[in-house]
Coordinates of C-alpha atoms and ligand atoms in Angstrom, one line a residue:
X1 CA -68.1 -74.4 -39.8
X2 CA -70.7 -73.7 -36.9
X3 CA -68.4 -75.9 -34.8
X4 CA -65.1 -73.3 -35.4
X5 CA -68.0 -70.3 -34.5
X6 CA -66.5 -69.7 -30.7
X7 CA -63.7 -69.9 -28.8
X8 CA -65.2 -71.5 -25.7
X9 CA -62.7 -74.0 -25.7
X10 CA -60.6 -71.1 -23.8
X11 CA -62.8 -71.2 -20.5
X12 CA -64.5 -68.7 -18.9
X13 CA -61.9 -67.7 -16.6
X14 CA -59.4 -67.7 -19.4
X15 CA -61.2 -65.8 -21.6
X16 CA -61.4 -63.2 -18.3
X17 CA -57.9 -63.1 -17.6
X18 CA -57.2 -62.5 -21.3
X19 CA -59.4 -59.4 -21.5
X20 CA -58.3 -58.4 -18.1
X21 CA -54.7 -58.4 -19.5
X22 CA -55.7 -56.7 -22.5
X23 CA -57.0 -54.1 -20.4
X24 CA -53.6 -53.3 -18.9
X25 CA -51.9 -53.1 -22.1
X26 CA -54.5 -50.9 -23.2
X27 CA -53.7 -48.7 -20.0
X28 CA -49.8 -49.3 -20.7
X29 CA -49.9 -47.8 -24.5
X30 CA -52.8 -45.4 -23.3
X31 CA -50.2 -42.6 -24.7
X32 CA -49.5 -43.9 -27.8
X33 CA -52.8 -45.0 -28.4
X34 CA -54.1 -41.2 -27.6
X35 CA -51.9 -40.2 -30.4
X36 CA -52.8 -42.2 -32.7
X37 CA -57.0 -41.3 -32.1
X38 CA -56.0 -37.5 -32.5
X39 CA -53.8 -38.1 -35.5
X40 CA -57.0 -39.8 -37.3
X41 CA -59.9 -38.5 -35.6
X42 CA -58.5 -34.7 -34.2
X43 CA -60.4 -35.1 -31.0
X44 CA -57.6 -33.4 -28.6
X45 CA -55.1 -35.3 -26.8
X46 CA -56.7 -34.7 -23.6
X47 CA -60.0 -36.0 -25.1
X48 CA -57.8 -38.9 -26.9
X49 CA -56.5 -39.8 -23.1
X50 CA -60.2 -39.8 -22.0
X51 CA -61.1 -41.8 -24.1
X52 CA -58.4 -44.6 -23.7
X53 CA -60.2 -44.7 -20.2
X54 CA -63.3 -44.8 -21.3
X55 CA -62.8 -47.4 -24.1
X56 CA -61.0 -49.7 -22.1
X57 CA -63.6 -49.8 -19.2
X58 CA -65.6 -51.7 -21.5
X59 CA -62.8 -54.1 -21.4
X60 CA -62.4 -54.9 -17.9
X61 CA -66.1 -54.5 -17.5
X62 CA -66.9 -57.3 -19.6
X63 CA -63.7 -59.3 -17.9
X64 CA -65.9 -59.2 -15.1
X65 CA -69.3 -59.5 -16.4
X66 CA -68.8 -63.0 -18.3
X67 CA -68.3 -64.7 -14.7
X68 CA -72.0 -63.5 -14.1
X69 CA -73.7 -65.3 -17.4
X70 CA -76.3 -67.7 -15.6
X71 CA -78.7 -70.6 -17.0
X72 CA -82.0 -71.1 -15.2
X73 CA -83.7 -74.0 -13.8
X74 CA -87.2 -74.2 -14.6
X75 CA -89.9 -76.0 -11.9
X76 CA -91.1 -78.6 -13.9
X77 CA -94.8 -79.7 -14.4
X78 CA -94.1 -83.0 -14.6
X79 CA -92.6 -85.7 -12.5
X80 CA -90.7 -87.2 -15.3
X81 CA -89.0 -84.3 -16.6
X82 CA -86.7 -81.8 -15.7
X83 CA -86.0 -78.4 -17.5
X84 CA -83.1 -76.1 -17.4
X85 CA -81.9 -73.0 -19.8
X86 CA -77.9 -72.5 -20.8
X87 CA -76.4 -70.0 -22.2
X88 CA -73.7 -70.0 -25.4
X89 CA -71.9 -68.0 -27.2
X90 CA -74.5 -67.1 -30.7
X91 CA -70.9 -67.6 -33.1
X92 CA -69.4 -65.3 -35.3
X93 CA -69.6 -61.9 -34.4
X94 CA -69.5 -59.3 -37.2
X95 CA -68.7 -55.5 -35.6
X96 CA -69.3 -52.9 -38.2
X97 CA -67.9 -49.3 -36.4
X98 CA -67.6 -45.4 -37.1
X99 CA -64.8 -42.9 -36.4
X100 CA -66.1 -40.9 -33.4
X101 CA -64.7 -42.8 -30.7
X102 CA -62.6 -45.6 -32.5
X103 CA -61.6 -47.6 -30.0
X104 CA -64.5 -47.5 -28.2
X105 CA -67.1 -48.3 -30.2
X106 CA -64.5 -51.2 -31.0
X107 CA -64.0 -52.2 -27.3
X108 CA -67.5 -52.0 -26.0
X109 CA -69.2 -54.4 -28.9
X110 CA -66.0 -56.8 -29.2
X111 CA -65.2 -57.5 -25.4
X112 CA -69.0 -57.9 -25.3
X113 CA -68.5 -60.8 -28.2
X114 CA -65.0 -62.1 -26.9
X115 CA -65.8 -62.4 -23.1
X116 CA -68.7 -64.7 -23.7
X117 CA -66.9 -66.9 -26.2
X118 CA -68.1 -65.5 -29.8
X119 CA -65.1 -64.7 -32.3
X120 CA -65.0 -61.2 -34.1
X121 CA -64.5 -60.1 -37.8
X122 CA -64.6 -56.3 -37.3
X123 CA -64.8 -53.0 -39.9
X124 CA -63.7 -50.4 -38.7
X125 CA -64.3 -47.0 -40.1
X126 CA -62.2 -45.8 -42.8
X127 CA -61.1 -42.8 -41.1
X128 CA -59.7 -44.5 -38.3
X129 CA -58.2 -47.8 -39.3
X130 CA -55.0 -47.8 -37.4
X131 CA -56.6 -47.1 -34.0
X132 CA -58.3 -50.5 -34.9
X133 CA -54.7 -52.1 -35.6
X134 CA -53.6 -51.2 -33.0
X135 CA -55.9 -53.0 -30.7
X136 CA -55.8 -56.2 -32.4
X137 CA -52.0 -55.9 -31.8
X138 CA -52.6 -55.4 -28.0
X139 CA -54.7 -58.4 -28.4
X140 CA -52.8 -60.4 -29.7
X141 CA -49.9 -59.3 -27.2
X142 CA -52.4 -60.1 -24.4
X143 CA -52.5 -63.8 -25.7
X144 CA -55.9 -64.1 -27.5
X145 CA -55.9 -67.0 -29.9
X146 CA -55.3 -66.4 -33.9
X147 CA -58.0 -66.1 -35.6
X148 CA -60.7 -64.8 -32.6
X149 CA -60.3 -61.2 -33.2
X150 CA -60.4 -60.4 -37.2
X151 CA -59.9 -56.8 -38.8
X152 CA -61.2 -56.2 -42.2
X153 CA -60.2 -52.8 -43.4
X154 CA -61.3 -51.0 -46.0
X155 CA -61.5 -46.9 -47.7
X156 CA -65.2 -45.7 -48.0
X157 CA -65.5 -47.4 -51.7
X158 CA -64.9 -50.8 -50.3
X159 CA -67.8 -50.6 -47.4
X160 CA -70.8 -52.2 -49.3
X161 CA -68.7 -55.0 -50.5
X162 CA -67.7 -55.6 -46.9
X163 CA -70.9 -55.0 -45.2
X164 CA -72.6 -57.3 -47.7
X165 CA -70.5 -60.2 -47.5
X166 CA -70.7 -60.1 -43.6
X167 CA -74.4 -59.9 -43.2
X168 CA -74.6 -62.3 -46.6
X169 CA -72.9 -65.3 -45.1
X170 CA -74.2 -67.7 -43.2
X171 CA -71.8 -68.1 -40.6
X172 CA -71.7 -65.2 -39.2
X173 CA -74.2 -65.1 -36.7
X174 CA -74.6 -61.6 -35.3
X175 CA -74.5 -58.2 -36.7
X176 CA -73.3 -55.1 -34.6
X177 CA -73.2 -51.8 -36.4
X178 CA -73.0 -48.4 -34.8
X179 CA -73.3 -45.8 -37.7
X180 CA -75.6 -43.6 -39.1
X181 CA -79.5 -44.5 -39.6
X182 CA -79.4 -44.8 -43.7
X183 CA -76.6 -47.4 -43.1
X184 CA -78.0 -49.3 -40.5
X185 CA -81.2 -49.6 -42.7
X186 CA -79.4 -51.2 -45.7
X187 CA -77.7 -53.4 -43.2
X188 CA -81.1 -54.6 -41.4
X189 CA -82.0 -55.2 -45.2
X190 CA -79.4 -57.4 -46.0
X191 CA -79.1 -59.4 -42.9
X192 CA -82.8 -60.4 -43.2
X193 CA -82.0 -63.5 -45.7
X194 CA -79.9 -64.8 -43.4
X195 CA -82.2 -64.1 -40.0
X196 CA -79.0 -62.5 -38.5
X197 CA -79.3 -61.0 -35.1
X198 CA -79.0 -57.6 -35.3
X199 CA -77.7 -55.2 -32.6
X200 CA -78.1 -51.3 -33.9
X201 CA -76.9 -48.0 -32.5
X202 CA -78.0 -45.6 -35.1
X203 CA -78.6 -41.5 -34.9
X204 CA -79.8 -39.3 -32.6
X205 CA -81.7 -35.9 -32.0
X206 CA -81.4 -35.3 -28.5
X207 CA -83.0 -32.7 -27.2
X208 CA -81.6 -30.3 -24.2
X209 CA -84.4 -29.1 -22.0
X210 CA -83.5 -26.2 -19.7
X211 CA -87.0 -25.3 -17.8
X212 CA -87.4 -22.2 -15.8
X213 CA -86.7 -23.8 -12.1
X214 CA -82.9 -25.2 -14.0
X215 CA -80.2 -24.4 -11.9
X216 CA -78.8 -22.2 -15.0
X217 CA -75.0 -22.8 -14.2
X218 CA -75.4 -26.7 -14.5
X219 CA -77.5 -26.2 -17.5
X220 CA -74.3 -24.2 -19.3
X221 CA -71.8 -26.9 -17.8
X222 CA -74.1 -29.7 -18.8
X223 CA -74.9 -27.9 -22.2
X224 CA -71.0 -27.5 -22.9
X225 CA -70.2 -31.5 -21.4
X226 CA -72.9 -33.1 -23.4
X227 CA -72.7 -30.8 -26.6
X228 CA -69.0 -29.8 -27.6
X229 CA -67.1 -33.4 -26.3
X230 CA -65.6 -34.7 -30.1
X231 CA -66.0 -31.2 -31.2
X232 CA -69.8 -32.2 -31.2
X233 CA -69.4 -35.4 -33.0
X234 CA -71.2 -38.0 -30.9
X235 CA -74.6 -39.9 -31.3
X236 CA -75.5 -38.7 -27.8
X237 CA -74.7 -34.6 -28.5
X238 CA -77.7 -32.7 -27.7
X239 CA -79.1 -31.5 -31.3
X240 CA -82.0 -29.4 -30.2
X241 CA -81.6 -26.5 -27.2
X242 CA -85.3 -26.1 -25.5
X243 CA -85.2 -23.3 -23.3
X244 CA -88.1 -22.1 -21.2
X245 CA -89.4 -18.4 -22.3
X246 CA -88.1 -16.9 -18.9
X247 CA -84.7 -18.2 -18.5
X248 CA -84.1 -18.3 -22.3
X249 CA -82.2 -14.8 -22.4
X250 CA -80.1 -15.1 -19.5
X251 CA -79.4 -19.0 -20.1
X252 CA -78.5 -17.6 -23.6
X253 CA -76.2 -15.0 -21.8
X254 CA -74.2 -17.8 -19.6
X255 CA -73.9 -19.8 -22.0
X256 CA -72.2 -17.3 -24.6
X257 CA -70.0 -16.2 -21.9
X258 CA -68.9 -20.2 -21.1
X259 CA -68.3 -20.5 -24.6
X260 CA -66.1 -17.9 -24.8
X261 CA -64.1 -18.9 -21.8
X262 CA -63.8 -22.6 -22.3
X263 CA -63.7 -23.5 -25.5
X264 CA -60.8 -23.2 -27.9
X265 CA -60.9 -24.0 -31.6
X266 CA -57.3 -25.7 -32.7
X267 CA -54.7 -28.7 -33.6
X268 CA -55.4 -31.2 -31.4
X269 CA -51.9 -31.5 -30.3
X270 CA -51.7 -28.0 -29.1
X271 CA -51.6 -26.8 -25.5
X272 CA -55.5 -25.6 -24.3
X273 CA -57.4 -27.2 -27.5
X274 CA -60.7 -27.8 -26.9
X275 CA -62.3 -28.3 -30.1
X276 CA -60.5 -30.2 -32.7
X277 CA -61.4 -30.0 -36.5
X278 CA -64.5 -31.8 -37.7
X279 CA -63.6 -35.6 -39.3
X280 CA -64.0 -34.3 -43.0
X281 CA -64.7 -30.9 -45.7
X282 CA -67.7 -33.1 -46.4
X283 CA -69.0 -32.7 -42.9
X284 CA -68.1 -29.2 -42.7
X285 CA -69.8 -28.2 -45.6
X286 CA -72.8 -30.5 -44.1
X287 CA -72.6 -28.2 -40.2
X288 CA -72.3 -24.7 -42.7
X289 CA -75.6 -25.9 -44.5
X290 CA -77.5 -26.3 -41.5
X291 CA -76.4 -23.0 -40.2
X292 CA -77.5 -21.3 -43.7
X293 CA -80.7 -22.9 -43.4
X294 CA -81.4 -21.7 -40.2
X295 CA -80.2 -18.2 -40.9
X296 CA -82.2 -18.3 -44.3
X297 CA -85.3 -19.1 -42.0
X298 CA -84.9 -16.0 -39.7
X299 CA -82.5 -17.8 -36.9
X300 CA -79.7 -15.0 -35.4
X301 CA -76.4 -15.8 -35.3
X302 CA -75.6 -14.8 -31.5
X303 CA -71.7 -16.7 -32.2
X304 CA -69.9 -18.4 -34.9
X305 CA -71.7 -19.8 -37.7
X306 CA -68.5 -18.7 -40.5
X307 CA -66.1 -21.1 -41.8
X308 CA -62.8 -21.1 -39.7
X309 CA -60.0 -19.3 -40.7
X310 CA -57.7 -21.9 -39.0
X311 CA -58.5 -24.8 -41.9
X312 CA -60.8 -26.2 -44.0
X313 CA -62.1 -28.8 -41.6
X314 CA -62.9 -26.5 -39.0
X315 CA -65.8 -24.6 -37.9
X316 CA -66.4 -22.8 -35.0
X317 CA -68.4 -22.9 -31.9
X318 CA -71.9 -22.0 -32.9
X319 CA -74.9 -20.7 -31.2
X320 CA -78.4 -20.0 -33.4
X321 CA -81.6 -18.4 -31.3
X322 CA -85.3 -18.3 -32.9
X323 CA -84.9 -21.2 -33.9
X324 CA -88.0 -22.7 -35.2
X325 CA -89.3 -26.3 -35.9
X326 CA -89.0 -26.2 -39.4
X327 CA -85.1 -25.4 -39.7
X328 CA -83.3 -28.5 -40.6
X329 CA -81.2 -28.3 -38.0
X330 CA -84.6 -29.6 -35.8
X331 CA -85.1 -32.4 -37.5
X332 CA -81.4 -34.1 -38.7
X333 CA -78.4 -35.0 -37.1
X334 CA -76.3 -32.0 -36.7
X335 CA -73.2 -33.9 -35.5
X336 CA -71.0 -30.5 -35.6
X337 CA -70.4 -27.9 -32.7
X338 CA -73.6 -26.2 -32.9
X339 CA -76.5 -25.4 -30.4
X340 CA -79.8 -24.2 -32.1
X341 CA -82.1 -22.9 -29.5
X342 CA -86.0 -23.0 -28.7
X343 CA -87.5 -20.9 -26.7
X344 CA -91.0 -22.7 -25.7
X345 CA -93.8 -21.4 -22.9
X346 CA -94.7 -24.9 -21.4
X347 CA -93.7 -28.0 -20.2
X348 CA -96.4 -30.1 -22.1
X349 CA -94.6 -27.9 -25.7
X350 CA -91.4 -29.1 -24.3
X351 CA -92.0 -32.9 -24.1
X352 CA -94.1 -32.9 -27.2
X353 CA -91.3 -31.1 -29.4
X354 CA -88.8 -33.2 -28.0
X355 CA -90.6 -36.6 -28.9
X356 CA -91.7 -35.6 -32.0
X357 CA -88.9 -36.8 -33.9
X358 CA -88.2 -40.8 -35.6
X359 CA -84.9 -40.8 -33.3
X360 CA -84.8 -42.0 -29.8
X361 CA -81.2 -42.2 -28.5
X362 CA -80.5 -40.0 -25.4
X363 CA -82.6 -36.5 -24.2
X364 CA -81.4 -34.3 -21.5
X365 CA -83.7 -31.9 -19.0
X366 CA -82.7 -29.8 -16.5
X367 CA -84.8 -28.7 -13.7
X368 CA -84.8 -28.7 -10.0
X369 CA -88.6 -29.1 -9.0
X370 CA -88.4 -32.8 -8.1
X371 CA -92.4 -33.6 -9.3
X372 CA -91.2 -32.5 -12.9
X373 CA -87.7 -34.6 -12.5
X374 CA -89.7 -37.5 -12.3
X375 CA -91.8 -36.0 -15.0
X376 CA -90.0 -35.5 -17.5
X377 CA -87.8 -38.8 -17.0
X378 CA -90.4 -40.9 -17.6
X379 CA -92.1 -38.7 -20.5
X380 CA -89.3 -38.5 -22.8
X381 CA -88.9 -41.3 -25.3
X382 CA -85.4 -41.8 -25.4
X383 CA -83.4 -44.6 -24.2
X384 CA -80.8 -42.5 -22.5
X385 CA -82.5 -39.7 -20.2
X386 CA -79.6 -37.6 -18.4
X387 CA -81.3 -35.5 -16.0
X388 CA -79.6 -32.4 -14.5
X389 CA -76.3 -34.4 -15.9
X390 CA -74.7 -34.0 -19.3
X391 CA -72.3 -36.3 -19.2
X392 CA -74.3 -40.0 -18.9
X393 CA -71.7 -43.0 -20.5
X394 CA -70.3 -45.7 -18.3
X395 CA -69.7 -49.1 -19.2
X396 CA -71.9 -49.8 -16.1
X397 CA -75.2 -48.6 -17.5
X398 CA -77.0 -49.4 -20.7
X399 CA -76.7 -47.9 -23.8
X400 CA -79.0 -47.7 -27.1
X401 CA -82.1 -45.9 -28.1
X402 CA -86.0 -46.0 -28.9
X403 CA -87.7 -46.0 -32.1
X404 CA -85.1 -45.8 -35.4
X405 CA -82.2 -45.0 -32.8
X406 CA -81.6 -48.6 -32.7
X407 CA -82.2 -52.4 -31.2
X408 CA -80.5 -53.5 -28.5
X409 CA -77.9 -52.0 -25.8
X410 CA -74.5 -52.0 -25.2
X411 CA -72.5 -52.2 -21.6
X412 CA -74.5 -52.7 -18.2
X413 CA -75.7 -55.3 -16.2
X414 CA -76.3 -58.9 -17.9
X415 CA -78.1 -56.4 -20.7
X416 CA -75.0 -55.6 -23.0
X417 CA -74.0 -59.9 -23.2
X418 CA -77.4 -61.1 -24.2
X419 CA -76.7 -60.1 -27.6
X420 CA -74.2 -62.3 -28.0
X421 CA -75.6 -65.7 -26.3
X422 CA -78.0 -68.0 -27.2
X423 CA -80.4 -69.5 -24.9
X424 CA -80.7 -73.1 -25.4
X425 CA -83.8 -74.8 -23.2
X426 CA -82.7 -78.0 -22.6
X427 CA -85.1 -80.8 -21.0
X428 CA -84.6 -84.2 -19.7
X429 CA -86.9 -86.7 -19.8
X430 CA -87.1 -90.3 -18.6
X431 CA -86.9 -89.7 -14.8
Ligands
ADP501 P1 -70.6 -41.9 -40.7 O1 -71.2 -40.9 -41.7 O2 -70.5 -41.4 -39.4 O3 -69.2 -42.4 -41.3 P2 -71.8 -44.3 -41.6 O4 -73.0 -45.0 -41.2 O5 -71.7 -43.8 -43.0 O6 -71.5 -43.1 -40.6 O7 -70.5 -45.2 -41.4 C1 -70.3 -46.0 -40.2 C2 -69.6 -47.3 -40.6 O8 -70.4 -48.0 -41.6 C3 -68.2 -47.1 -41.2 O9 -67.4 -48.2 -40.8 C4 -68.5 -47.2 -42.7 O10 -67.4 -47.6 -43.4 C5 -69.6 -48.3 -42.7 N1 -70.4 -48.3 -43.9 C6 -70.8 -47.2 -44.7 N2 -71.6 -47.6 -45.7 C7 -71.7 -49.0 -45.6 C8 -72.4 -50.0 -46.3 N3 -73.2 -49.7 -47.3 N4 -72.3 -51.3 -45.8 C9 -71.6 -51.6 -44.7 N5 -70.9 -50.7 -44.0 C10 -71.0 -49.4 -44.4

C-alpha cells in the first residue's frame, strides 16, 4: 500500500500546472464560492471574497514552491563513497480542518501535500462541509487524478470515529490538524502508536501591546484589522488589549469612536455588514460567559457586552476596561468580538503578562521608538510577532506558533513543504 502513498508518477511540473489550474478555477467560481462560505460560516460577503483570495494564494504559491524542493550533496570523507540527500513525498496525507476560514485552512495544508506528490484524505469541519465539496469538485475539474484528493465528511458525533481511524492506520503517514488545543492533544495521543508526523495549529492568546510612544491611530486600525476579521473568530485575533497607563484613556476613546463608525453587526449578505453572527448559540453563550466573568470581577462595560437583538447567534462589538489577570477572558481563547483591556505601567509588565500564558501563536505591539521595536520583537514568545501591523497572513511567510500553539508551520519559503517530504540520505559506495 506504501507504493499507492503518492502521486509522483504525475511529475513535478504536472503536478504544478494542475494546481496552477486549480487556482484559476478557484479565481473563476470566486463568487459562488464566497457564497457558499457566508451561507455556512456568516463571515460577510466581502470577507467571503477576501478570503477566496487569500485561500487560493496558497494554491498558486505552492504551484510555485514545489519546482524549488532541492536534495543536497554531501562532501564526502572518503574516497570511495559518495553521499547525497533526496527528497519524497512522506505518503498519505490526513488534513483534519475547522470552520473559520474553510477553504483556507483546506488550501494551505492540501496544496502543501498535493504539490509535493502526497495524496489527501481530508475532514473538514462540520459546519462547513460544502465549501470543502466544492473544492474537490474544482479539483477534479482542474484534472487532478481520482483518488489524490479524498473528502471524508462528517456532523460533530462522527469526528472521533474519523479522527481515530486516520491517525490509527498505518498508511497514512502525516497528520495536519488546525483546531482547538484539547483536540489537537487527543490527536497527538492517538497518532503516537503509529509514530505519525504531526503538523499542529492549535489556539492562541495573543496579546495586543499599545505602548505609550504607539502611533494611536494605527493602534485602533490595527486593533479593529487584527481583532474583528471573522467577527473575531480567528486563531490569530488579539485576545488580550495591553495598553500603557498614559495612552490607555485616549486609545480607549479612538477606539470606541472606530467601533462605532466601522463596524456593523448583521446578515452577511446585507449591504455594509461588517460583523457576521458567531458560528453557533454554543459559542455565543461561550463570548456572554466571558463577558459575565469579567463584569463579575469588577471589569466596566464601556460597549456591548448584551446579547443581540438581531438573533440568537449574534453578539455585539464588545469593549471591557479594568480588566485584570484573573478574568477568564486573560487566560482562554475568547474567539468572539471582544477586546478586554490592561492597562500596565511598564514595558518589562508588558512582555511578562504577555508571555505568561501556555499559547504561543501570534502577539502584536505597537510602538514607534525603534530600540523597543526591536525589543519587543525579539522578547515576545510567539511564532507570529506583527509589529505596528495587524494584519500579518500571506502565503509568503510562515505560519504556526510556540509552546502548546502548535508544531510546525504552514506557507513560506521551503518551510511550509518540509512537512510533507521525507529526506532520504542516500550513499554510494564502491568508487
Ligand atoms: P472548533 O471548536 O473550532 O470547532 P475543534 O478543535 O473542536 O475546534 O474542531 C476542529 C476540527 O476537529 C473539526 O473538523 C472537528 O470536526 C474536528 N474534531 C473535533 N473533535 C475531534 C476528535 N475527537 N477527533 C478528530 N477530529 C475532531
Amino acid at each position: 500500500m506504501r507504493n499507492c502513498r503518492c502521486s509522483s508518477s504525475v511529475r513535478i511540473l504536472g503536478r504544478s500546472d494542475l494546481l496552477k489550474k486549480a487556482y484559476q478555477l478557484v479565481m473563476k467560481n470566486k463568487e459562488k464560492l464566497a457564497r457558499i462560505i457566508t451561507l455556512e460560516n456568516g463571515k460577510p460577503y466581502r470577507e467571503s471574497l477576501g478570503e477566496v483570495a487569500f485561500g487560493s494564494s496558497y494554491i498558486e504559491w505552492y504551484a510555485e514552491e514545489c519546482r524549488r524542493v532541492q536534495g543536497t550533496v554531501i562532501s564526502s570523507p572518503s574516497q570511495s563513497k559518495r553521499m547525497m540527500t533526496i527528497k519524497q513525498p512522506i505518503g498519505v496525507c490526513a488534513l483534519i480542518t475547522p470552520w473559520n476560514f474553510p477553504l483556507t485552512m483546506v488550501t494551505r495544508k492540501a496544496c502543501a501535500a498535493l504539490s509535493v506528490g502526497c495524496t489527501v484524505v481530508l475532514k473538514p469541519s462540520e459546519e462547513t462541509p460544502l465549501t470543502a465539496l466544492t473544492l474537490a469538485e474544482l479539483f477534479r475539474e482542474a484534472g487532478l487524478p481520482e483518488g489524490v484528493f479524498n473528502v471524508v465528511t462528517c456532523d460533530r458525533d462522527g469526528a472521533a470515529d474519523i479522527g481515530g481511524t486516520l491517525c490509527e492506520s498505518p498508511l497514512v503517514s502525516l497528520l495536519s490538524f488546525t483546531g482547538s488545543s484539547a483536540v489537537g492533544k487527543i490527536l497527538l495521543n492517538q497518532a503516537s502508536g503509529t509514530v505519525k508526523r504531526c503538523h499542529m495549529e492549535l489556539g492562541g492568546n495573543a496579546p495586543f501591546i499599545v505602548m505609550s510612544s504607539a502611533d494611536l491611530d494605527d493602534a485602533v486600525k490595527g486593533a479593529l484589522d487584527a481583532k474583528f476579521r471573522n467577527t473575531g473568530q480567528t486563531c490569530i485575533c488579539p485576545n488580550r488589549f495591553l495598553v500603557q497607563e498614559d495612552v490607555h484613556d485616549e486609545f480607549v476613546k479612538r477606539l470606541n469612536i472606530a467601533m462605532e463608525k466601522q463596524l456593523v453587526t448583521g446578515d452577511g449578505f446585507a449591504d455594509g455588514t461588517t460583523q457576521g453572527p458567531l458560528i453557533n448559540a454554543k459559542a455565543v453563550d461561550k463570548v456572554d460567559d466571558y463577558v459575565k466573568d469579567a463584569v463579575s470581577k469588577g471589569a466596566k462595560l464601556v460597549r456591548g457586552g448584551t446579547r443581540s437583538s438581531f438573533g440568537t447567534k449574534f453578539y455585539p462589538s464588545t469593549v471591557l476596561t479594568g480588566v485584570t489577570l484573573d478574568m477568564r477572558c486573560m487566560h482562554e481563547e475568547i474567539f468572539g468580538p471582544i477586546i478586554a483591556i490592561y492597562r500596565f505601567k511598564t514595558e518589562e509588565e508588558a512582555i511578562r503578562i504577555a508571555n505568561a500564558t501556555s499559547y504561543g501563536l501570534a502577539g502584536y505591539a505597537y510602538t514607534t521608538d525603534s530600540k523597543q521595536q526591536w525589543r519587543m520583537a525579539e522578547a515576545l514568545d510567539f511564532g507570529i510577532v506583527g509589529l505596528n501591523e495587524g494584519l500579518v497572513s500571506t502565503a509568503e511567510s510562515p505560519h504556526g506558533g510556540f509552546k502548546e500553539s502548535g508544531i510546525g508551520r504552514e506557507g513560506g519559503i521551503g518551510i511550509g513543504l518540509d512537512d510533507f517530504l521525507e529526506v532520504k540520505y542516500v550513499c554510494i559506495g564502491g568508487l
